[in-house]
Coordinates of C-alpha atoms and ligand atoms in Angstrom, one line a residue:
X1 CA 0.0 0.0 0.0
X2 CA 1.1 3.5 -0.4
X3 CA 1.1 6.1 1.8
X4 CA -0.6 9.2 0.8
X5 CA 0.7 12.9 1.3
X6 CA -1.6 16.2 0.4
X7 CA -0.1 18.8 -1.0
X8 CA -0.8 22.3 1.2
X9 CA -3.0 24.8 -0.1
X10 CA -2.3 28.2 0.2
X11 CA -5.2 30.0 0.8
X12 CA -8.5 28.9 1.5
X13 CA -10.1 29.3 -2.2
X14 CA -13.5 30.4 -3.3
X15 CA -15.6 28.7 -6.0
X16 CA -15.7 30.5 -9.1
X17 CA -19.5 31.5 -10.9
X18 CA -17.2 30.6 -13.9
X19 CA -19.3 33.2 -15.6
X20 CA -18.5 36.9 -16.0
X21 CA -21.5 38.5 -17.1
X22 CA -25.0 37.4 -17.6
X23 CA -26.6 36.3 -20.7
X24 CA -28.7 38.2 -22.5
X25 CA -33.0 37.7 -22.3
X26 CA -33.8 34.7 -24.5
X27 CA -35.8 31.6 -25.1
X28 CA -34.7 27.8 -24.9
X29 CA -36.5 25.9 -26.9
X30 CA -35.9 21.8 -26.5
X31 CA -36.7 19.8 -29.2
X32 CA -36.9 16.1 -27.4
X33 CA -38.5 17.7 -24.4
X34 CA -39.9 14.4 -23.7
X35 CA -36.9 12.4 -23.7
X36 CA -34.0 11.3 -21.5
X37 CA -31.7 13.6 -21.3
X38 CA -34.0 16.5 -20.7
X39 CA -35.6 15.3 -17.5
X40 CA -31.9 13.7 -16.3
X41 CA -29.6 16.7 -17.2
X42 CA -31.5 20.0 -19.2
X43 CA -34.0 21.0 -16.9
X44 CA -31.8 19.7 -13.7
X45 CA -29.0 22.2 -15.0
X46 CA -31.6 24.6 -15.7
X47 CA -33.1 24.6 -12.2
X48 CA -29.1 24.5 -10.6
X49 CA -28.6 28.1 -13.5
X50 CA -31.8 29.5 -11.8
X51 CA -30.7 28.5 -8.0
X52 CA -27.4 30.5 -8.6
X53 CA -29.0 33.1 -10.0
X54 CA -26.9 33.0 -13.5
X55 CA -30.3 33.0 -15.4
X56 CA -31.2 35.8 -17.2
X57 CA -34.1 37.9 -15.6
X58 CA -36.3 37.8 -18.9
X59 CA -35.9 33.7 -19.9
X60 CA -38.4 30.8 -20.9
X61 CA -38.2 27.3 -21.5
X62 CA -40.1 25.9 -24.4
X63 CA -40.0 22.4 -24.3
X64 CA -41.1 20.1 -28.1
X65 CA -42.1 17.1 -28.5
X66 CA -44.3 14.9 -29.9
X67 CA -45.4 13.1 -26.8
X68 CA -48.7 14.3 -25.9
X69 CA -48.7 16.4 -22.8
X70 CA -49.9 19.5 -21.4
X71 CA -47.6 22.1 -20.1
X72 CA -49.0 21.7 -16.6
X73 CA -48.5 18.3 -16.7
X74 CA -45.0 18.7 -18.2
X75 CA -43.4 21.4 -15.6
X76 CA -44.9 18.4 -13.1
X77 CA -42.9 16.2 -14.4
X78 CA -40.1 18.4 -14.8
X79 CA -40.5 19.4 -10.6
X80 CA -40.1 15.9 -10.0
X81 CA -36.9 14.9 -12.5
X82 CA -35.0 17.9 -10.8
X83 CA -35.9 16.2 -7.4
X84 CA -34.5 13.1 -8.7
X85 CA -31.3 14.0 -10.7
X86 CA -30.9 17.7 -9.8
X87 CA -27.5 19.0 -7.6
X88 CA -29.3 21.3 -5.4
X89 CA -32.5 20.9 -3.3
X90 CA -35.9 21.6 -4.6
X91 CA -36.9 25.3 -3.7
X92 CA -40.2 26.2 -4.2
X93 CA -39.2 30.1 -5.0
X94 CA -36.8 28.7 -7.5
X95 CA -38.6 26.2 -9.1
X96 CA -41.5 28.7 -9.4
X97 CA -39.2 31.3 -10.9
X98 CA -38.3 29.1 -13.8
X99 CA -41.4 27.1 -14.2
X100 CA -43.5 29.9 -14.4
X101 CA -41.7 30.6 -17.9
X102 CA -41.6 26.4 -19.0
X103 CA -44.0 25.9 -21.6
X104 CA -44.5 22.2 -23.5
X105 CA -45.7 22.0 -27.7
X106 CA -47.3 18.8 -28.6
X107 CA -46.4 18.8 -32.0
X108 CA -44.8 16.8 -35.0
X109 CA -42.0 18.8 -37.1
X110 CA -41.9 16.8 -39.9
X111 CA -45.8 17.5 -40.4
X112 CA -47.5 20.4 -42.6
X113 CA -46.7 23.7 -40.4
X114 CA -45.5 21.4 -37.4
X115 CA -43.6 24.6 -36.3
X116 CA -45.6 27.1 -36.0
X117 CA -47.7 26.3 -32.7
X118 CA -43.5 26.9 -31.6
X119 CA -43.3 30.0 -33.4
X120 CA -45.9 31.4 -32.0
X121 CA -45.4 30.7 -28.7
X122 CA -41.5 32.2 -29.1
X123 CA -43.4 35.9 -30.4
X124 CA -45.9 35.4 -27.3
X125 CA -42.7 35.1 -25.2
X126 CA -41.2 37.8 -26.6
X127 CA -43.6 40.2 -25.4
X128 CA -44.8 39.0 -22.2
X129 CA -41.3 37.7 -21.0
X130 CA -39.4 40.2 -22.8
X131 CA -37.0 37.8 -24.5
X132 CA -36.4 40.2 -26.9
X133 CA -35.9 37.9 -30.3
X134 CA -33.1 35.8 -29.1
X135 CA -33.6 32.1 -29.1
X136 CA -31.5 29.1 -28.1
X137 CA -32.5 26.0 -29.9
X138 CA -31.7 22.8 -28.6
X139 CA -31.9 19.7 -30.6
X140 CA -32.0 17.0 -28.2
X141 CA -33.3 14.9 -30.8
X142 CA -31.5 11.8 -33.1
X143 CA -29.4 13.0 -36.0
X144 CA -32.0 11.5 -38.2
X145 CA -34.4 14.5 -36.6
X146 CA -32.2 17.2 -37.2
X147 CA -32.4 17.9 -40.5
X148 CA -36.2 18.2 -40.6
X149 CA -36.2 20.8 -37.3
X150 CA -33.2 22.8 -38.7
X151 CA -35.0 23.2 -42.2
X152 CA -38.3 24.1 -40.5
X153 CA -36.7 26.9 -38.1
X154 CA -34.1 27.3 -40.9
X155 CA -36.4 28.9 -43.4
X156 CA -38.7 31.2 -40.9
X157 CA -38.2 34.6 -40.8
X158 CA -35.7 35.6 -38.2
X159 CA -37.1 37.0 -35.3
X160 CA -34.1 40.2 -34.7
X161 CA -32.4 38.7 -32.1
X162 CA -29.5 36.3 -32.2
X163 CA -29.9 32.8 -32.8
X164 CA -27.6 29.9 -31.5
X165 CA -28.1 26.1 -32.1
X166 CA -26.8 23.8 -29.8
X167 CA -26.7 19.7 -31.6
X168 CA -26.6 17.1 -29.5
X169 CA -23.6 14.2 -30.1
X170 CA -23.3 12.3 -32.1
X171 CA -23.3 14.5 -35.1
X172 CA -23.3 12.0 -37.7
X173 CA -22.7 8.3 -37.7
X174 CA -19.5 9.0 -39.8
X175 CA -17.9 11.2 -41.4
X176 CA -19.9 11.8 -44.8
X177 CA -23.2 11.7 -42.9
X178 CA -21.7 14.3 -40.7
X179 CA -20.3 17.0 -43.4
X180 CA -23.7 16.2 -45.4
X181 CA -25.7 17.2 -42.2
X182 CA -23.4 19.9 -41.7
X183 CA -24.0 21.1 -45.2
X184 CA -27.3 21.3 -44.1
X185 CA -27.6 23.6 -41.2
X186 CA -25.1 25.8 -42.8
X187 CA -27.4 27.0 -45.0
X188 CA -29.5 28.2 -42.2
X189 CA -26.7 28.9 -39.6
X190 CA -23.6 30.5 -39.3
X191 CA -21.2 28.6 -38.2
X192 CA -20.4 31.0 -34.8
X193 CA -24.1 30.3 -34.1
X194 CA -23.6 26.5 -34.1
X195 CA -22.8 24.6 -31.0
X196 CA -22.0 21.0 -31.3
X197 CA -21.7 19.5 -27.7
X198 CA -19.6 16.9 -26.1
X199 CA -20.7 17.1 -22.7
X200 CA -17.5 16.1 -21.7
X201 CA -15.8 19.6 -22.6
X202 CA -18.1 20.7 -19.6
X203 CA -16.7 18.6 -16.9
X204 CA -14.7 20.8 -14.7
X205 CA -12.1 18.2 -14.5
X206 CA -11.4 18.3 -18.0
X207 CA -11.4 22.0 -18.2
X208 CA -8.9 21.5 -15.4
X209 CA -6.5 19.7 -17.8
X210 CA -6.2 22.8 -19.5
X211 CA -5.3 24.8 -16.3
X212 CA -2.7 21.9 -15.2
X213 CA -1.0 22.3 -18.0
X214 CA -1.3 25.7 -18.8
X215 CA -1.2 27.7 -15.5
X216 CA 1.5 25.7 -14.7
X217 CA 5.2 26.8 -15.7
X218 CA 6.6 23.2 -14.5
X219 CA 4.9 20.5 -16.2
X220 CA 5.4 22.0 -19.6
X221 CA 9.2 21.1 -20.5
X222 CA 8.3 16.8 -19.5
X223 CA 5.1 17.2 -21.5
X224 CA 6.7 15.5 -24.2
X225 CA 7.9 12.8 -26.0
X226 CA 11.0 12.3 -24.0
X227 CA 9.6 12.4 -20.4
X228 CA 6.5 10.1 -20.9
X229 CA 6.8 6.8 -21.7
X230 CA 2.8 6.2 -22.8
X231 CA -0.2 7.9 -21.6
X232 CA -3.2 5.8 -20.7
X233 CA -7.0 7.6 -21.3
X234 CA -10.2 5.1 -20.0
X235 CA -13.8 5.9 -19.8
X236 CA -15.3 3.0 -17.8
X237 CA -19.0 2.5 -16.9
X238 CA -20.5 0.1 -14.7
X239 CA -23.8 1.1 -16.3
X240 CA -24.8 -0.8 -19.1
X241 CA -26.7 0.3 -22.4
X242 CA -29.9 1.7 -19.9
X243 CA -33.0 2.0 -22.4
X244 CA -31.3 3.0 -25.4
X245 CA -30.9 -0.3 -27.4
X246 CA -32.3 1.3 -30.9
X247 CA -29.4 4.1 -30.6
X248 CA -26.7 1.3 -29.2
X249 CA -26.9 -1.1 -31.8
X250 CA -26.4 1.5 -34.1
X251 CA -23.6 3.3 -32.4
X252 CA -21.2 1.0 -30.3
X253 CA -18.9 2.1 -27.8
X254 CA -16.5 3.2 -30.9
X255 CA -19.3 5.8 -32.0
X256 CA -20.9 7.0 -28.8
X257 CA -17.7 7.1 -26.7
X258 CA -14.2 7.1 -28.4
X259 CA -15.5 9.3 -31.3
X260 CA -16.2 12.1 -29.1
X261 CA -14.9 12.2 -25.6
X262 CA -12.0 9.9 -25.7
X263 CA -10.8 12.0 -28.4
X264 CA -11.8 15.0 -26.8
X265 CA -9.6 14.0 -23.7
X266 CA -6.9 12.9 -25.9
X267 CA -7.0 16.2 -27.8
X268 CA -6.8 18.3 -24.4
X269 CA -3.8 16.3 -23.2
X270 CA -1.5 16.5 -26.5
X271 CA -2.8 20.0 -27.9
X272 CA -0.1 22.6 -27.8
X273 CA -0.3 26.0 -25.7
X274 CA -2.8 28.0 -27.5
X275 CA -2.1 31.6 -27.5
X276 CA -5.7 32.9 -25.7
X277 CA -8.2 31.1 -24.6
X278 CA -10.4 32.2 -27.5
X279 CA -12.8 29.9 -29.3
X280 CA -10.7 29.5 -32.4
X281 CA -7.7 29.3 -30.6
X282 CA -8.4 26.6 -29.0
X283 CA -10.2 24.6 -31.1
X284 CA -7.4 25.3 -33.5
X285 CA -5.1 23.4 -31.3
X286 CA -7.3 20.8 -30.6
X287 CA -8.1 20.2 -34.6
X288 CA -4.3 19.4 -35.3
X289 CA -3.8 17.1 -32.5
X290 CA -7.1 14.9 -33.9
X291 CA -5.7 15.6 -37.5
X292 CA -2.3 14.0 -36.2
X293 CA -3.5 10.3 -35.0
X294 CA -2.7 7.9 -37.4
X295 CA -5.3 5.2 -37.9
X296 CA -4.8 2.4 -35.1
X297 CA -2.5 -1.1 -36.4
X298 CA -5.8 -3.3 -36.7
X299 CA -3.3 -5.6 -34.5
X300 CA -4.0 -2.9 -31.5
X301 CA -7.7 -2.5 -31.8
X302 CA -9.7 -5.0 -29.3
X303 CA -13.9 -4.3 -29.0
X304 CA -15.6 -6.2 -26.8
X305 CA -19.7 -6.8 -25.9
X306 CA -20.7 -8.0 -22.3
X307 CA -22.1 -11.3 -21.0
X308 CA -24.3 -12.2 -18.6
X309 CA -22.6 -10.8 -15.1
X310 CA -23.0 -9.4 -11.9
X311 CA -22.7 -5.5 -11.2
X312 CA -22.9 -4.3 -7.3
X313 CA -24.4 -7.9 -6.3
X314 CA -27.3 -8.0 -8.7
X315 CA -27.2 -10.3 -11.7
X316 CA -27.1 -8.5 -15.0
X317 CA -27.6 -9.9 -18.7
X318 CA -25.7 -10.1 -21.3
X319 CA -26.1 -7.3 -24.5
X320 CA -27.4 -9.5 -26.5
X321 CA -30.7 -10.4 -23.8
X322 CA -31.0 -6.6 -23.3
X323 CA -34.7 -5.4 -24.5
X324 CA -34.5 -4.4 -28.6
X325 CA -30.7 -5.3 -29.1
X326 CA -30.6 -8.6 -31.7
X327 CA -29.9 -12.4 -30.6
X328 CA -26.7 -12.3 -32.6
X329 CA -25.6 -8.4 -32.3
X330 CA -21.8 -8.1 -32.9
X331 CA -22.2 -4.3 -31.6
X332 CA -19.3 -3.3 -29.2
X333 CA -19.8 -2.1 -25.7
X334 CA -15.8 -2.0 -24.9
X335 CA -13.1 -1.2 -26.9
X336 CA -9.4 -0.5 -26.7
X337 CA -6.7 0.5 -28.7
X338 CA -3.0 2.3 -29.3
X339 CA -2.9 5.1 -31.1
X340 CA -0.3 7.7 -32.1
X341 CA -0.1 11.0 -32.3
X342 CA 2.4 11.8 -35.4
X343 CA 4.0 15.0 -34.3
X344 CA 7.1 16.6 -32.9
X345 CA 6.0 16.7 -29.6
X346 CA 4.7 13.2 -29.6
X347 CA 5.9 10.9 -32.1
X348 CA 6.6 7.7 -30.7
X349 CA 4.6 7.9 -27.4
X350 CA 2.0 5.6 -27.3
X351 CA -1.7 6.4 -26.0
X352 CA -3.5 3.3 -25.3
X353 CA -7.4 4.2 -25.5
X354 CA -9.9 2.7 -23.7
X355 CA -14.0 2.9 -22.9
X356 CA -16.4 -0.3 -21.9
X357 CA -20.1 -0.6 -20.7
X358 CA -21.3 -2.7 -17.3
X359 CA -17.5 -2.6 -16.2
X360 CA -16.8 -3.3 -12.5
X361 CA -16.6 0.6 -11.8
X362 CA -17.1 3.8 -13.2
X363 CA -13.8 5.7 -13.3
X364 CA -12.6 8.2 -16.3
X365 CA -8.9 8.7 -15.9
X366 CA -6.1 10.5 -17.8
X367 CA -2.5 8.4 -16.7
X368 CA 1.0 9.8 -17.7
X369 CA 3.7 7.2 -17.2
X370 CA 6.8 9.2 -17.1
X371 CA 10.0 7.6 -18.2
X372 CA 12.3 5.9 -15.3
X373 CA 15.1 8.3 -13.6
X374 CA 18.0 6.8 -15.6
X375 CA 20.7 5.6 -13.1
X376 CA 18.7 5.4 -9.9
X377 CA 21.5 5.0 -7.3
X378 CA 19.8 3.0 -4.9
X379 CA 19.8 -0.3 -3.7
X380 CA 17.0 -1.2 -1.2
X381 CA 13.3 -0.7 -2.7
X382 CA 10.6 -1.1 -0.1
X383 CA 6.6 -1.4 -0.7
X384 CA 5.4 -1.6 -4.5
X385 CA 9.2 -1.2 -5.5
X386 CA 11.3 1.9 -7.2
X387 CA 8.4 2.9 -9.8
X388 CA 8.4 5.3 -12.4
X389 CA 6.6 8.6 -11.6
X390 CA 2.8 8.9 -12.6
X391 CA 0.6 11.2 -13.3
X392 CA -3.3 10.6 -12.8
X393 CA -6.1 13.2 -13.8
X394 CA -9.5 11.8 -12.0
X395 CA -11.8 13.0 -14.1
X396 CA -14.7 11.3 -12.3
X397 CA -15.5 10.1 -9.5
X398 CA -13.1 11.1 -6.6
X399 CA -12.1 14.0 -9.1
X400 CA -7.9 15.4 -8.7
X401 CA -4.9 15.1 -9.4
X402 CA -2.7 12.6 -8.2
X403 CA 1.6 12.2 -8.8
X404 CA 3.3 9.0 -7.4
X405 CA 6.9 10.1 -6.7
X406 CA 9.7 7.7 -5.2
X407 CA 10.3 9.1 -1.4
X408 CA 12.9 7.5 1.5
X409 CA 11.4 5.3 4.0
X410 CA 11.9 6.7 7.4
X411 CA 15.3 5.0 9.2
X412 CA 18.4 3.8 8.7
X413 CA 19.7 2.7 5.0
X414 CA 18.1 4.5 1.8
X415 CA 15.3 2.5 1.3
X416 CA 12.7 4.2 -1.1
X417 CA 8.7 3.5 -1.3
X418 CA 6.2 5.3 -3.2
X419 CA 3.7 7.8 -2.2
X420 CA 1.3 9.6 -3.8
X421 CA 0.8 13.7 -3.8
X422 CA -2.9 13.9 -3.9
X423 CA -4.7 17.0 -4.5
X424 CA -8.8 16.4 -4.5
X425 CA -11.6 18.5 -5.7
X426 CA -14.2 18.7 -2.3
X427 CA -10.8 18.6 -0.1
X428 CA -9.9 21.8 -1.6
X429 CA -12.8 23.7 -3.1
X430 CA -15.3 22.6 -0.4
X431 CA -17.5 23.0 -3.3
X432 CA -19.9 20.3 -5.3
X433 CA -18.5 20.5 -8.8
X434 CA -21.4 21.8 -11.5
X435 CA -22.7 19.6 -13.9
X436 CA -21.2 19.8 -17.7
X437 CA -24.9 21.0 -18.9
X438 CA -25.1 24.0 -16.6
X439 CA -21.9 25.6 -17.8
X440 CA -22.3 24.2 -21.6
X441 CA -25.9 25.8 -21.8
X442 CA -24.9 28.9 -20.2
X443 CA -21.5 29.3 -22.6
X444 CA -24.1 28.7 -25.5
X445 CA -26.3 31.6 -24.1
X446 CA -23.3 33.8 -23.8
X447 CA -22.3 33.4 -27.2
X448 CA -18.9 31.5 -26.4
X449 CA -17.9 28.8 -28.9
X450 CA -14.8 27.4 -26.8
X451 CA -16.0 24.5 -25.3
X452 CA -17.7 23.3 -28.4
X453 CA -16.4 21.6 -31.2
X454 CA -15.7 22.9 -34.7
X455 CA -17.3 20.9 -37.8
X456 CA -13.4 20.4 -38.6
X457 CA -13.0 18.8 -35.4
X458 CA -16.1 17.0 -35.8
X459 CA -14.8 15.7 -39.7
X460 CA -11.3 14.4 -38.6
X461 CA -12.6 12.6 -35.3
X462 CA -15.3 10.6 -37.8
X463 CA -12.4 10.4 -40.3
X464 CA -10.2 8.7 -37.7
X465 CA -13.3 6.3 -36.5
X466 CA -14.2 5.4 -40.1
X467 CA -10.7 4.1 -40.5
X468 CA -11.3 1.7 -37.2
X469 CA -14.8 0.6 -38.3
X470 CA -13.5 -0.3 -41.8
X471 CA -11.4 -2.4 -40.2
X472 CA -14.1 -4.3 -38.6
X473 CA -15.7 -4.6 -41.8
X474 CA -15.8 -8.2 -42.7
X475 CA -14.7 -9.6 -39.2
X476 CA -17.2 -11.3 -37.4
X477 CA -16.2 -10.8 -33.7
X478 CA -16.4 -13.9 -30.9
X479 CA -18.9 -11.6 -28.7
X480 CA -19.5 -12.0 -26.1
X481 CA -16.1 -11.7 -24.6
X482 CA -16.5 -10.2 -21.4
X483 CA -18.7 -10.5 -18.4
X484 CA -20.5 -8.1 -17.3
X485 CA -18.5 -6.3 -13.9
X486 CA -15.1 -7.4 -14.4
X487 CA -12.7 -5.3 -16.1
X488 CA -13.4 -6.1 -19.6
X489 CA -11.8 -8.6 -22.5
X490 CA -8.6 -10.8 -21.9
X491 CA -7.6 -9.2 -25.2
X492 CA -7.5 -5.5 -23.7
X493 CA -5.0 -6.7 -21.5
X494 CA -2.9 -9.0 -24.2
X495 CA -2.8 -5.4 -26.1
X496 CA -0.8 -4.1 -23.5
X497 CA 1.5 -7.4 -22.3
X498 CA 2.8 -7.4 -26.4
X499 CA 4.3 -4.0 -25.9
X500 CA 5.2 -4.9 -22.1
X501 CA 3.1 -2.7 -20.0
X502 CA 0.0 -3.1 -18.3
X503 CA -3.0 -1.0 -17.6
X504 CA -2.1 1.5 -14.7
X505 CA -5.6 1.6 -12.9
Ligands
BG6_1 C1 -22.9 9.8 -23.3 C2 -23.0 8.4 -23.9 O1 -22.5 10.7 -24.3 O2 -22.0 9.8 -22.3 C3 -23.4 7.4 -22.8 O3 -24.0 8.4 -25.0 C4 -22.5 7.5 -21.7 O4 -23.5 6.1 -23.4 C5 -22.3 8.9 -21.2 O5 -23.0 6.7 -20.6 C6 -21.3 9.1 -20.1 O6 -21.3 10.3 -19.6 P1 -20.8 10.6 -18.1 O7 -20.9 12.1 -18.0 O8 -21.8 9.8 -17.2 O9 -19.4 10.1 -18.0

């Protein structure tokens, strides 16, 4: 076991609204009101926006679907999801504040003048909310939806406010589907008023990755080829596909996870310094790093699918007996693969990828493996043994930073151990970190592109995927080949035992 040591902290520190002025009056109108993600995460951040007061005064919710439902019966529903998923606890003042400007459409877009119950509404807003013009439009709906809501707004007359459209992931299913949906909303929308969202660009933690390295003189001149050995990004989940077989079977781990936030994590660890922390600057940086990884050796890709298991005591089936996914389904719920990033600052270094459903835990960590000190003049090693150093981002849960450095074991003789410097989000900030939505819908409401990601972004992350998938092409996989709650395929770990390393964590 190691022994743990905290790092001091300077001053006590205060938590950040993040936000340096408020966002203008406007409506945000949800198309998929009725769905998922609204009631677990939209209205939830919403309602944690209003609690802080980083709402703008004039503001209303529209919420679309075709789900038949009234707006009473809606915000009701609504009350209750922020009860269940929300941060902070229900207040009635605060609840009543923003439901008093919710408002649910019945309606069908791809229908005869399926928009303009919507339309309406927004004008009515206007005047008796003052939300002066602007709108938000979220499209919470599958990509096969977009293109029908983007033409229908598309082609209405503006209102003369500003207009901003935020697109759920995944935009596409690869990359020609992407640039042809693109191609679409482009005629209706600039691109500074489209916001394509990766959720996980809205974790503090992985903003955090950009202050570690950035705000931080020392870390810079090892960030490199020559100080670390391999870098190590996983996205495990305990959780398993939930209720969304139609969209799984589709999609696979390779589409809904390592097209957009493994990359997105990999990007934010190899990007260079960008020169502000404007929109295009970084997303510049971010574009060439996703531009740079060659397509994986087919002999270092490894997908997986759960069997039958056990997760937290309770027995769990397989993928293929989950409700709507088919008897024989060769869709992926784990892969893992090496990938390089072909650049000066990186060429060699590998970065082993990884992301699985109904793992034994839920843990998204970033690991640097730094290079061993070259003539270690030691002789007695204690505990897990003279180690290289490592560096672990926690992106979630138990969310910090972690660096395992060698350090003498109290006594006679020079006998070294490893211990781990530990810095840790609630031991330092006292503070429950926000949810990704809250600051991702309010950035969208202020106008600011950063934490978004570019359609060029968007093009070379599905042109790197469409090189894996081709891969998989005509090779039927032996699924399952992993039980549910253990730590995924034999094969994941084979990947790393041929080039003589092993998973970290
Ligand atoms: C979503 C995926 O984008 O991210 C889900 O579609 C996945 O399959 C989820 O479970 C993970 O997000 P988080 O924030 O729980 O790590």
């Amino acid at each position: 076991m190691s022994t743990k040591t905290e790092i001091e902290v300077e001053a006590p520190v205060a938590a950040g609204s993040g936000s340096e002025r408020p966002p203008d009056p406007c409506s945000l109108v949800i198309f998929g009101a009725s769905g998922d993600l609204t009631h677990r995460k939209l209205i939830p951040a919403l309602y944690s926006l209003e609690y802080r007061g980083l709402l703008p005064e004039n503001f209303a919710v529209v919420g679309v679907a075709r789900t038949e439902s009234s707006t009473e019966a809606w915000r009701e529903k609504m009350r209750e999801a922020v009860t269940e998923f929300g941060r902070d606890p229900m207040d009635k003042d605060v609840w009543e504040r923003l439901a008093s400007g919710m408002h649910y459409v019945t309606t069908d877009f791809s229908s005869e003048g399926g928009e303009s119950d919507v339309m309406k509404l927004l004008e009515r807003l206007d005047k008796e909310r003052g939300t002066k013009g602007n709108r938000v439009y979220y499209l919470a709906v599958p990509p096969t939806a977009i293109r029908t809501v983007v033409d229908k707004i598309g082609e209405r007359p503006r209102a003369k406010g500003w207009v901003r459209l935020i697109v759920e992931k995944p935009f596409g299913r690869d990359c020609a589907s992407a640039k042809a949906m693109n191609e679409d909303i482009v005629t209706h929308f600039a691109e500074n008023e489209i916001f394509r969202i990766d959720h996980y660009l809205g974790k503090e933690t992985v903003q955090n990755v950009l202050a570690f390295r950035f705000a931080n003189g020392i870390f810079e001149p090892i960030w490199n080829r020559r100080y670390i050995d391999n870098v190590q990004i996983t996205v495990a989940e305990s959780i398993g596909i939930e209720d969304r077989a139609s969209f799984y079977e589709s999609a696979g781990a390779v589409r809904d996870v390592v097209q957009n936030h493994l990359l997105q994590l990999l990007a934010i660890t190899a990007m260079e310094p960008p020169a502000d922390f404007e929109a295009d600057a970084v997303r510049n940086e971010k574009v060439k790093v996703v531009r740079a990884i060659a397509p994986p050796d087919p002999a270092y890709v490894v997908r997986g699918q759960y069997g039958p298991g056990e997760i937290d005591g309770k027995k769990v089936p397989g993928y293929r007996e989950e409700p709507g996914v088919a008897a024989e389904s060769s869709t992926e719920t784990y892969v893992a693969l090496k990938v390089f990033v072909d650049n000066w600052r990186w060429a060699g270094t590998p970065f082993y990828l990884r992301t699985g459903k109904h793992l034994s835990s839920r843990s998204t960590t970033i690991v640097a493996l730094f290079r061993p000190a070259p003539h270690p003049p030691f002789l007695e090693i204690a505990g897990e043994g003279l180690r290289p150093n490592v560096l672990v981002i926690h992106i979630q849960p138990n969310e910090g930073i972690s660096i395992r450095i060698g350090a003498k074991v109290p006594g006679q003789g020079m006998t070294i151990q490893p211990v781990h410097l530990n810095f840790e989000y609630d031991r330092v900030f006292h503070v429950q970190l926000p949810e990704a939505y809250e600051k991702l819908i309010l950035d969208a409401m202020l106008g600011d592109a950063t934490l978004f990601t570019r359609i060029d972004e968007v093009e070379a992350q599905w042109a790197f995927v469409d090189s894996i998938v081709a891969q998989w092409k005509n090779a039927k996989p032996d699924f399952p080949n992993y039980a549910a709650g253990s730590k995924g395929p034999k094969s994941a770990d084979a990947l790393m035992a041929r080039d003589n390393r092993v998973w970290c964590l």
